[in-house]
Tab-separated table of C-alpha atoms and ligand atoms in Angstrom:
chain	number	residue	atom	x	y	z
A	1	MET	CA	-0.379	-18.283	-19.424
A	2	GLU	CA	-0.734	-14.565	-19.910
A	3	SER	CA	-2.620	-12.693	-17.201
A	4	LEU	CA	-5.481	-10.474	-18.335
A	5	LEU	CA	-4.807	-8.345	-15.262
A	6	GLU	CA	-1.588	-7.155	-16.886
A	7	LEU	CA	-3.419	-5.616	-19.845
A	8	PHE	CA	-4.985	-2.203	-20.125
A	9	PRO	CA	-8.683	-2.313	-21.140
A	10	GLU	CA	-7.788	-1.161	-24.679
A	11	GLU	CA	-5.291	-4.017	-24.998
A	12	LEU	CA	-7.720	-6.819	-24.128
A	13	PRO	CA	-7.740	-9.544	-26.782
A	14	LEU	CA	-11.292	-9.085	-28.089
A	15	GLU	CA	-12.908	-6.920	-30.740
A	16	GLY	CA	-15.526	-4.178	-30.570
A	17	PHE	CA	-17.997	-4.150	-27.722
A	18	ARG	CA	-16.723	-7.527	-26.471
A	19	LYS	CA	-13.567	-5.776	-25.344
A	20	ARG	CA	-15.596	-3.434	-23.118
A	21	GLN	CA	-17.646	-6.348	-21.822
A	22	LEU	CA	-14.513	-8.176	-20.820
A	23	ALA	CA	-13.030	-5.082	-19.125
A	24	HIS	CA	-16.287	-4.680	-17.237
A	25	TRP	CA	-16.210	-8.283	-16.038
A	26	ILE	CA	-12.658	-7.935	-14.822
A	27	TRP	CA	-12.673	-4.514	-13.167
A	28	ALA	CA	-16.298	-3.702	-12.377
A	29	ARG	CA	-17.769	-7.140	-11.731
A	30	GLY	CA	-14.562	-8.609	-10.392
A	31	ALA	CA	-15.019	-11.986	-12.104
A	32	ARG	CA	-12.525	-14.630	-11.016
A	33	SER	CA	-13.421	-17.149	-13.695
A	34	PHE	CA	-14.454	-17.016	-17.335
A	35	ALA	CA	-17.458	-19.199	-16.509
A	36	GLU	CA	-18.999	-16.221	-14.683
A	37	MET	CA	-19.020	-14.137	-17.852
A	38	THR	CA	-22.436	-15.326	-18.908
A	39	ASP	CA	-23.033	-12.730	-21.611
A	40	LEU	CA	-19.995	-13.868	-23.588
A	41	PRO	CA	-20.526	-16.787	-25.985
A	42	LYS	CA	-19.468	-20.105	-24.534
A	43	ALA	CA	-16.908	-20.801	-27.248
A	44	LEU	CA	-15.318	-17.426	-26.670
A	45	ARG	CA	-15.076	-18.062	-22.941
A	46	ALA	CA	-13.487	-21.440	-23.600
A	47	SER	CA	-10.875	-19.978	-25.913
A	48	LEU	CA	-10.043	-17.218	-23.435
A	49	GLU	CA	-9.723	-19.784	-20.695
A	50	GLU	CA	-7.195	-21.746	-22.718
A	51	ARG	CA	-4.914	-18.777	-23.178
A	52	TYR	CA	-5.362	-16.370	-20.300
A	53	SER	CA	-5.511	-16.367	-16.535
A	54	LEU	CA	-7.685	-14.168	-14.367
A	55	SER	CA	-6.282	-14.864	-10.946
A	56	ALA	CA	-2.842	-14.140	-9.542
A	57	PHE	CA	-3.259	-16.508	-6.620
A	58	GLN	CA	-3.379	-20.212	-5.880
A	59	LEU	CA	-4.910	-19.619	-2.507
A	60	VAL	CA	-6.540	-16.725	-0.655
A	61	GLU	CA	-6.980	-16.922	3.112
A	62	ALA	CA	-8.888	-14.364	5.165
A	63	TYR	CA	-8.397	-13.564	8.852
A	64	PRO	CA	-11.026	-11.241	10.300
A	65	SER	CA	-10.036	-8.949	13.148
A	66	GLN	CA	-12.256	-7.954	16.082
A	67	ASP	CA	-12.314	-4.393	14.802
A	68	GLY	CA	-13.826	-5.223	11.395
A	69	SER	CA	-10.655	-5.191	9.327
A	70	VAL	CA	-9.607	-8.393	7.585
A	71	LYS	CA	-6.106	-9.593	6.879
A	72	TYR	CA	-5.672	-11.530	3.626
A	73	LEU	CA	-2.858	-13.927	2.974
A	74	PHE	CA	-2.219	-14.736	-0.708
A	75	THR	CA	-0.263	-17.667	-2.074
A	76	LEU	CA	1.138	-16.697	-5.478
A	77	TRP	CA	1.575	-19.149	-8.333
A	78	ASP	CA	5.236	-19.765	-7.434
A	79	GLY	CA	4.264	-20.641	-3.862
A	80	LYS	CA	5.537	-17.346	-2.421
A	81	LYS	CA	3.204	-15.362	-0.236
A	82	THR	CA	2.092	-11.817	0.275
A	83	GLU	CA	-0.537	-9.981	2.285
A	84	ALA	CA	-3.135	-7.230	2.148
A	85	VAL	CA	-5.606	-5.711	4.590
A	86	TYR	CA	-9.257	-4.737	4.097
A	87	MET	CA	-10.490	-1.851	6.244
A	88	PRO	CA	-14.190	-1.099	5.940
A	89	TYR	CA	-14.655	2.308	7.562
A	90	GLU	CA	-18.162	3.650	7.915
A	91	ASN	CA	-18.573	5.054	4.445
A	92	ARG	CA	-15.310	4.321	2.765
A	93	LYS	CA	-13.789	0.977	2.092
A	94	THR	CA	-10.011	0.944	2.051
A	95	VAL	CA	-7.479	-1.691	1.094
A	96	CYS	CA	-3.828	-1.733	2.034
A	97	LEU	CA	-1.907	-3.488	-0.731
A	98	SER	CA	1.572	-4.999	-0.943
A	99	SER	CA	4.071	-4.288	-3.707
A	100	MET	CA	6.532	-7.091	-2.892
A	101	VAL	CA	6.989	-10.399	-1.153
A	102	GLY	CA	8.940	-9.266	1.941
A	103	CYS	CA	11.073	-6.139	1.682
A	104	PRO	CA	14.773	-5.456	1.066
A	105	ALA	CA	14.871	-2.230	3.128
A	106	GLY	CA	15.157	-3.960	6.504
A	107	CYS	CA	13.840	-1.256	8.833
A	108	THR	CA	14.431	-2.458	12.382
A	109	PHE	CA	10.895	-1.788	13.639
A	110	CYS	CA	9.108	-3.557	10.753
A	111	ALA	CA	8.183	-7.238	10.664
A	112	THR	CA	8.235	-7.249	6.863
A	113	GLY	CA	11.758	-5.858	6.960
A	114	ALA	CA	12.832	-8.750	9.174
A	115	LEU	CA	11.599	-11.216	6.530
A	116	GLY	CA	14.019	-9.941	3.910
A	117	PHE	CA	13.299	-9.665	0.218
A	118	GLY	CA	11.308	-12.347	-1.608
A	119	ARG	CA	10.546	-10.760	-4.970
A	120	ASN	CA	8.711	-7.933	-6.671
A	121	LEU	CA	5.023	-8.348	-7.360
A	122	THR	CA	3.785	-7.894	-10.917
A	123	ALA	CA	1.162	-5.233	-11.666
A	124	GLY	CA	-1.430	-8.013	-11.951
A	125	GLU	CA	-0.483	-9.391	-8.542
A	126	ILE	CA	-0.738	-5.945	-6.960
A	127	LEU	CA	-4.177	-5.360	-8.481
A	128	ASP	CA	-5.552	-8.827	-7.860
A	129	GLN	CA	-5.167	-8.310	-4.111
A	130	LEU	CA	-7.925	-5.710	-4.385
A	131	ARG	CA	-10.035	-7.870	-6.718
A	132	ALA	CA	-9.763	-10.941	-4.507
A	133	ILE	CA	-10.727	-8.918	-1.418
A	134	ALA	CA	-13.765	-7.451	-3.204
A	135	TYR	CA	-14.814	-10.935	-4.357
A	136	HIS	CA	-14.467	-12.336	-0.864
A	137	GLN	CA	-16.456	-9.413	0.557
A	138	GLY	CA	-19.184	-9.835	-2.073
A	139	ILE	CA	-18.718	-6.318	-3.457
A	140	SER	CA	-17.527	-4.853	-6.745
A	141	PRO	CA	-13.829	-3.973	-6.975
A	142	ARG	CA	-15.077	-0.468	-7.733
A	143	ASP	CA	-16.802	-0.277	-4.344
A	144	ILE	CA	-13.346	-0.015	-2.828
A	145	ARG	CA	-12.647	3.686	-3.092
A	146	ASN	CA	-9.364	4.022	-1.235
A	147	VAL	CA	-6.091	2.298	-1.837
A	148	VAL	CA	-2.976	2.617	0.269
A	149	LEU	CA	0.234	1.052	-0.968
A	150	MET	CA	1.440	0.445	2.560
A	151	GLY	CA	1.570	-3.326	2.795
A	152	MET	CA	4.644	-5.457	2.284
A	153	GLY	CA	7.482	-3.984	0.306
A	154	GLU	CA	8.897	-0.691	-0.832
A	155	PRO	CA	6.824	0.493	-3.821
A	156	LEU	CA	9.504	2.822	-5.186
A	157	LEU	CA	11.908	-0.114	-5.527
A	158	ASN	CA	9.339	-1.842	-7.772
A	159	LEU	CA	8.316	1.293	-9.542
A	160	ASP	CA	7.560	0.066	-13.072
A	161	ASN	CA	5.081	-2.507	-11.825
A	162	VAL	CA	3.609	-0.144	-9.239
A	163	LEU	CA	3.115	2.576	-11.872
A	164	LYS	CA	1.402	0.144	-14.207
A	165	ALA	CA	-0.883	-1.015	-11.399
A	166	ALA	CA	-1.608	2.620	-10.474
A	167	ARG	CA	-2.514	3.441	-14.090
A	168	LEU	CA	-4.970	0.553	-14.145
A	169	MET	CA	-6.424	1.750	-10.843
A	170	LEU	CA	-7.044	5.200	-12.324
A	171	HIS	CA	-8.180	4.018	-15.780
A	172	PRO	CA	-11.878	4.841	-16.329
A	173	GLU	CA	-12.497	1.317	-17.621
A	174	GLY	CA	-10.257	-0.151	-14.955
A	175	LEU	CA	-10.920	0.531	-11.295
A	176	ALA	CA	-11.795	4.161	-12.086
A	177	LEU	CA	-10.293	5.412	-8.838
A	178	SER	CA	-9.618	9.053	-8.165
A	179	PRO	CA	-5.850	9.624	-7.861
A	180	ARG	CA	-6.453	11.490	-4.603
A	181	ARG	CA	-7.623	8.213	-3.154
A	182	VAL	CA	-4.489	6.279	-3.960
A	183	THR	CA	-1.650	6.781	-1.488
A	184	LEU	CA	1.846	5.516	-2.021
A	185	SER	CA	3.997	5.177	1.077
A	186	THR	CA	7.762	5.118	0.713
A	187	VAL	CA	10.761	4.764	2.977
A	188	GLY	CA	12.291	7.596	0.929
A	189	ILE	CA	14.037	6.772	-2.335
A	190	PRO	CA	14.780	10.181	-3.919
A	191	ARG	CA	15.048	9.048	-7.549
A	192	GLY	CA	11.749	7.148	-7.176
A	193	ILE	CA	10.005	10.196	-5.727
A	194	LEU	CA	11.324	12.326	-8.620
A	195	ARG	CA	10.127	9.798	-11.181
A	196	LEU	CA	6.734	9.779	-9.505
A	197	ALA	CA	6.670	13.577	-9.770
A	198	GLU	CA	7.532	13.331	-13.471
A	199	GLU	CA	4.804	10.789	-14.170
A	200	ASP	CA	2.399	13.129	-12.376
A	201	LEU	CA	-0.447	10.693	-11.886
A	202	GLY	CA	-1.672	12.786	-8.973
A	203	LEU	CA	-1.234	10.076	-6.367
A	204	ARG	CA	-0.890	11.022	-2.729
A	205	LEU	CA	2.571	10.611	-1.328
A	206	ALA	CA	3.315	9.437	2.197
A	207	LEU	CA	6.896	9.586	3.372
A	208	SER	CA	8.041	7.301	6.166
A	209	LEU	CA	10.376	9.778	7.773
A	210	HIS	CA	10.436	8.515	11.383
A	211	ALA	CA	13.261	10.875	12.334
A	212	PRO	CA	14.170	14.440	11.360
A	213	ASP	CA	17.933	13.871	11.512
A	214	ASP	CA	20.249	11.480	9.686
A	215	GLU	CA	21.829	10.069	12.805
A	216	THR	CA	18.594	8.867	14.384
A	217	ARG	CA	17.203	7.764	11.057
A	218	ARG	CA	20.239	5.575	10.390
A	219	ARG	CA	19.685	3.748	13.659
A	220	ILE	CA	16.337	2.411	12.476
A	221	ILE	CA	16.292	2.623	8.661
A	222	PRO	CA	19.227	1.050	6.785
A	223	THR	CA	18.464	2.928	3.544
A	224	ALA	CA	19.128	6.169	5.467
A	225	HIS	CA	22.847	5.433	5.085
A	226	ARG	CA	22.370	5.878	1.369
A	227	TYR	CA	19.873	8.721	1.257
A	228	ARG	CA	20.148	11.697	3.547
A	229	VAL	CA	17.089	13.462	4.918
A	230	ALA	CA	18.041	16.638	3.002
A	231	GLU	CA	18.141	14.741	-0.305
A	232	ILE	CA	14.809	13.050	0.372
A	233	MET	CA	13.200	16.361	1.346
A	234	GLU	CA	14.437	17.959	-1.857
A	235	ALA	CA	12.691	15.233	-3.845
A	236	VAL	CA	9.536	15.621	-1.747
A	237	ARG	CA	9.521	19.367	-2.393
A	238	ALA	CA	9.783	18.661	-6.135
A	239	TYR	CA	6.860	16.252	-5.815
A	240	TYR	CA	4.848	18.896	-4.027
A	241	GLN	CA	5.724	21.502	-6.614
A	242	THR	CA	4.419	19.429	-9.526
A	243	THR	CA	1.422	17.805	-7.886
A	244	ARG	CA	0.438	20.485	-5.346
A	245	ARG	CA	-0.732	17.655	-3.163
A	246	ARG	CA	-0.230	17.787	0.559
A	247	VAL	CA	2.401	15.266	1.597
A	248	THR	CA	1.911	12.988	4.584
A	249	PHE	CA	4.854	12.304	6.853
A	250	GLU	CA	4.639	9.041	8.747
A	251	TYR	CA	6.383	8.858	12.067
A	252	THR	CA	6.309	5.685	14.141
A	253	LEU	CA	7.202	6.612	17.697
A	254	LEU	CA	9.877	4.421	19.238
A	255	LYS	CA	10.752	4.708	22.893
A	256	GLY	CA	13.965	6.604	23.554
A	257	ILE	CA	14.899	6.690	19.857
A	258	ASN	CA	12.862	9.276	17.983
A	259	ASP	CA	10.406	10.565	20.592
A	260	HIS	CA	12.364	13.404	22.266
A	261	PRO	CA	10.840	16.906	22.249
A	262	TRP	CA	13.880	18.235	20.349
A	263	GLN	CA	13.046	15.798	17.550
A	264	ALA	CA	9.500	17.173	17.372
A	265	ARG	CA	10.979	20.655	17.028
A	266	ALA	CA	13.475	19.533	14.390
A	267	LEU	CA	10.649	17.852	12.484
A	268	ALA	CA	8.574	21.036	12.546
A	269	GLY	CA	11.601	22.937	11.216
A	270	LEU	CA	12.107	20.450	8.415
A	271	LEU	CA	8.524	20.794	7.221
A	272	LYS	CA	8.546	24.583	6.951
A	273	GLY	CA	7.284	25.800	3.604
A	274	ILE	CA	5.764	22.480	2.622
A	275	SER	CA	2.113	21.538	2.767
A	276	ALA	CA	2.513	18.674	5.192
A	277	HIS	CA	0.530	16.503	7.506
A	278	VAL	CA	2.201	14.379	10.155
A	279	ASN	CA	0.766	10.999	10.965
A	280	LEU	CA	2.120	9.722	14.253
A	281	ILE	CA	1.893	5.922	14.380
A	282	PRO	CA	2.042	4.152	17.738
A	283	PHE	CA	4.478	1.264	17.328
A	284	ASN	CA	2.794	-2.075	16.625
A	285	PRO	CA	4.785	-4.835	18.271
A	286	TRP	CA	5.509	-8.167	16.605
A	287	GLU	CA	7.188	-11.359	17.719
A	288	GLY	CA	10.874	-10.649	18.235
A	289	SER	CA	10.668	-6.896	17.553
A	290	PRO	CA	13.903	-5.336	18.829
A	291	VAL	CA	12.402	-1.928	19.676
A	292	GLU	CA	9.685	-0.648	21.959
A	293	GLY	CA	6.882	1.794	21.397
A	294	THR	CA	6.636	5.214	23.030
A	295	PRO	CA	4.169	5.286	25.942
A	296	ARG	CA	0.836	6.887	25.163
A	297	LYS	CA	1.372	9.988	27.279
A	298	ASP	CA	4.613	10.748	25.459
A	299	ILE	CA	2.932	10.199	22.091
A	300	LEU	CA	0.365	12.810	23.087
A	301	ALA	CA	3.113	15.189	24.249
A	302	PHE	CA	4.991	14.759	20.940
A	303	ALA	CA	1.771	15.499	19.042
A	304	GLU	CA	1.092	18.568	21.193
A	305	GLU	CA	4.570	19.944	20.554
A	306	LEU	CA	4.079	19.580	16.785
A	307	LYS	CA	0.668	21.215	16.913
A	308	ARG	CA	2.030	24.058	19.035
A	309	LEU	CA	4.536	24.686	16.252
A	310	GLY	CA	1.760	24.795	13.676
A	311	VAL	CA	2.218	21.359	12.125
A	312	PRO	CA	-1.055	19.572	11.269
A	313	THR	CA	-0.722	16.322	13.184
A	314	SER	CA	-2.829	13.273	13.827
A	315	ILE	CA	-2.248	10.037	15.669
A	316	ARG	CA	-3.053	6.943	13.660
A	317	PHE	CA	-4.258	4.035	15.672
A	318	SER	CA	-3.687	1.032	13.440
A	319	ARG	CA	-6.418	-1.511	12.851
A	320	GLY	CA	-6.104	-5.257	12.809
A	321	ARG	CA	-3.499	-5.565	15.562
A	322	ASP	CA	-5.090	-8.757	16.888
A	323	VAL	CA	-4.551	-10.633	13.602
A	324	GLY	CA	-1.135	-9.146	12.784
A	325	ALA	CA	-2.601	-6.857	10.133
A	326	ALA	CA	-1.541	-3.497	11.579
A	327	CYS	CA	1.211	-1.307	10.089
A	328	GLY	CA	4.503	-3.121	10.161
A	329	GLN	CA	3.114	-6.427	11.415
A	330	LEU	CA	2.748	-8.124	8.044
A	331	ALA	CA	4.925	-11.211	8.245
A	332	LEU	CA	3.049	-13.926	6.365
A	333	LYS	CA	1.719	-15.585	9.462
A	334	ALA	CA	-1.744	-16.788	10.209
A	335	PRO	CA	-2.959	-15.770	13.641
A	336	PRO	CA	-2.740	-18.971	15.689
A	337	SER	CA	-6.358	-19.154	16.784
A	338	LEU	CA	-8.070	-18.877	13.430
A	339	VAL	CA	-8.890	-21.398	10.770
A	340	PRO	CA	-8.809	-19.764	7.365
A	341	PRO	CA	-11.878	-19.887	5.173
A	342	GLN	CA	-10.714	-20.774	1.687
A	343	LEU	CA	-11.733	-18.755	-1.326
B	401	LIG	N1	7.687	0.392	2.534
B	401	LIG	C1	6.781	1.457	2.647
B	401	LIG	C2	5.346	1.048	2.838
B	401	LIG	C3	5.040	-0.057	3.831
B	401	LIG	S1	5.195	0.243	5.530
B	401	LIG	C4	7.203	2.411	3.751
B	401	LIG	O1	8.083	2.064	4.516
B	401	LIG	O2	6.662	3.501	3.793
B	401	LIG	C5	3.831	1.273	5.983
B	401	LIG	C6	4.097	2.165	7.214
B	401	LIG	O3	4.142	1.398	8.428
B	401	LIG	C7	5.432	2.865	7.124
B	401	LIG	O4	5.320	4.215	7.510
B	401	LIG	C8	6.260	2.092	8.117
B	401	LIG	O5	7.347	2.813	8.548
B	401	LIG	C9	5.273	1.792	9.200
B	401	LIG	N2	5.665	0.710	10.101
B	401	LIG	C10	6.473	-0.338	9.833
B	401	LIG	N3	6.575	-1.144	10.914
B	401	LIG	C11	5.799	-0.599	11.887
B	401	LIG	C12	5.461	-1.008	13.208
B	401	LIG	N4	5.912	-2.132	13.726
B	401	LIG	N5	4.618	-0.220	13.908
B	401	LIG	C13	4.112	0.906	13.376
B	401	LIG	N6	4.378	1.328	12.129
B	401	LIG	C14	5.211	0.582	11.368
B	402	LIG	FE1	10.208	-2.165	3.944
B	402	LIG	FE2	8.567	-0.162	4.630
B	402	LIG	FE3	8.986	-2.223	6.314
B	402	LIG	FE4	10.941	-0.463	5.878
B	402	LIG	S1	8.938	-0.054	6.835
B	402	LIG	S2	11.161	-2.693	5.886
B	402	LIG	S3	10.617	0.014	3.719
B	402	LIG	S4	7.999	-2.332	4.322
């Protein structure tokens, strides 16, 4: 069955104002069944139901964290699974979405990397994570104003589907999101970054740098053997030149690996001439993780060194650690103590 979530509002299979009604049900009301669409004639709903699907998932399980964030585990129609996280901050609701089942990049500090690659998600599957979360939270999909593509997977290795999903996020009859509120995080695939610059959707770019030098980077990020820091930075500069958007550099601090003061200085040097913001991420441990996080006092010292050198820096304390929903902990596991409410 064809998924309606794969179609742009102008492509929906109805005529005239019915087309707009249907788009509204999907993206503004977040309907998960045709039965909900009470202002469409019954016969029309029945014929849509025969031909099209509205949900990318067989099963949606929710695991609330103590801190208010909620981890969602989705079972796709082929039985594979993926995850997303809902983070309701005071006045902005954010979702962290996945672009794949697992991830082929295999970064040593990341639980998703340890899973290996399952498959790419379709645009509909990427978007339905947000819709299903909104439905479960009893809000409109359009009430979610911030999207980070920082869940499972490397978005630039599934770029066609990610771009399609992003276009539907920005579409005024889709999720109508501002591009400034959509952040794509990448391990650093230069040709993907350049393509993103070309498409110029205005999305925010976050680069998972984690080390300023190739040698250190190769110890923790296998794709660093293929793409050197200099090549990645060249692509990032091109992105900055076209979009004029400040680029975020993510840096997960790992004890004895990338947390030396000289690395802070090298990082500051690397970012000269670029409008950058460094996000230091304390390492979130997971079962079997082969690396250790930098102690808090050294995280603060690393941040101080960057600030001293004029680099805008913040420390990101991840949410959802207790349910395995924090950065790098997504590994398709239910926290042991919780019984999932079914959607
Ligand atoms: N594949 C993309 C997006 C998903 S990962 C990327 O790598 O950017 C989102 C962020 O979490 C990345 O910056 C990643 O490096 C970081 N991360 C992964 N595992 C982590 C862990 N265990 N603790 C803290 N941050 C982690
Ligand atoms: Fe993949 Fe990102 Fe995890 Fe690396 S950090 S394995 S690129 S999800």
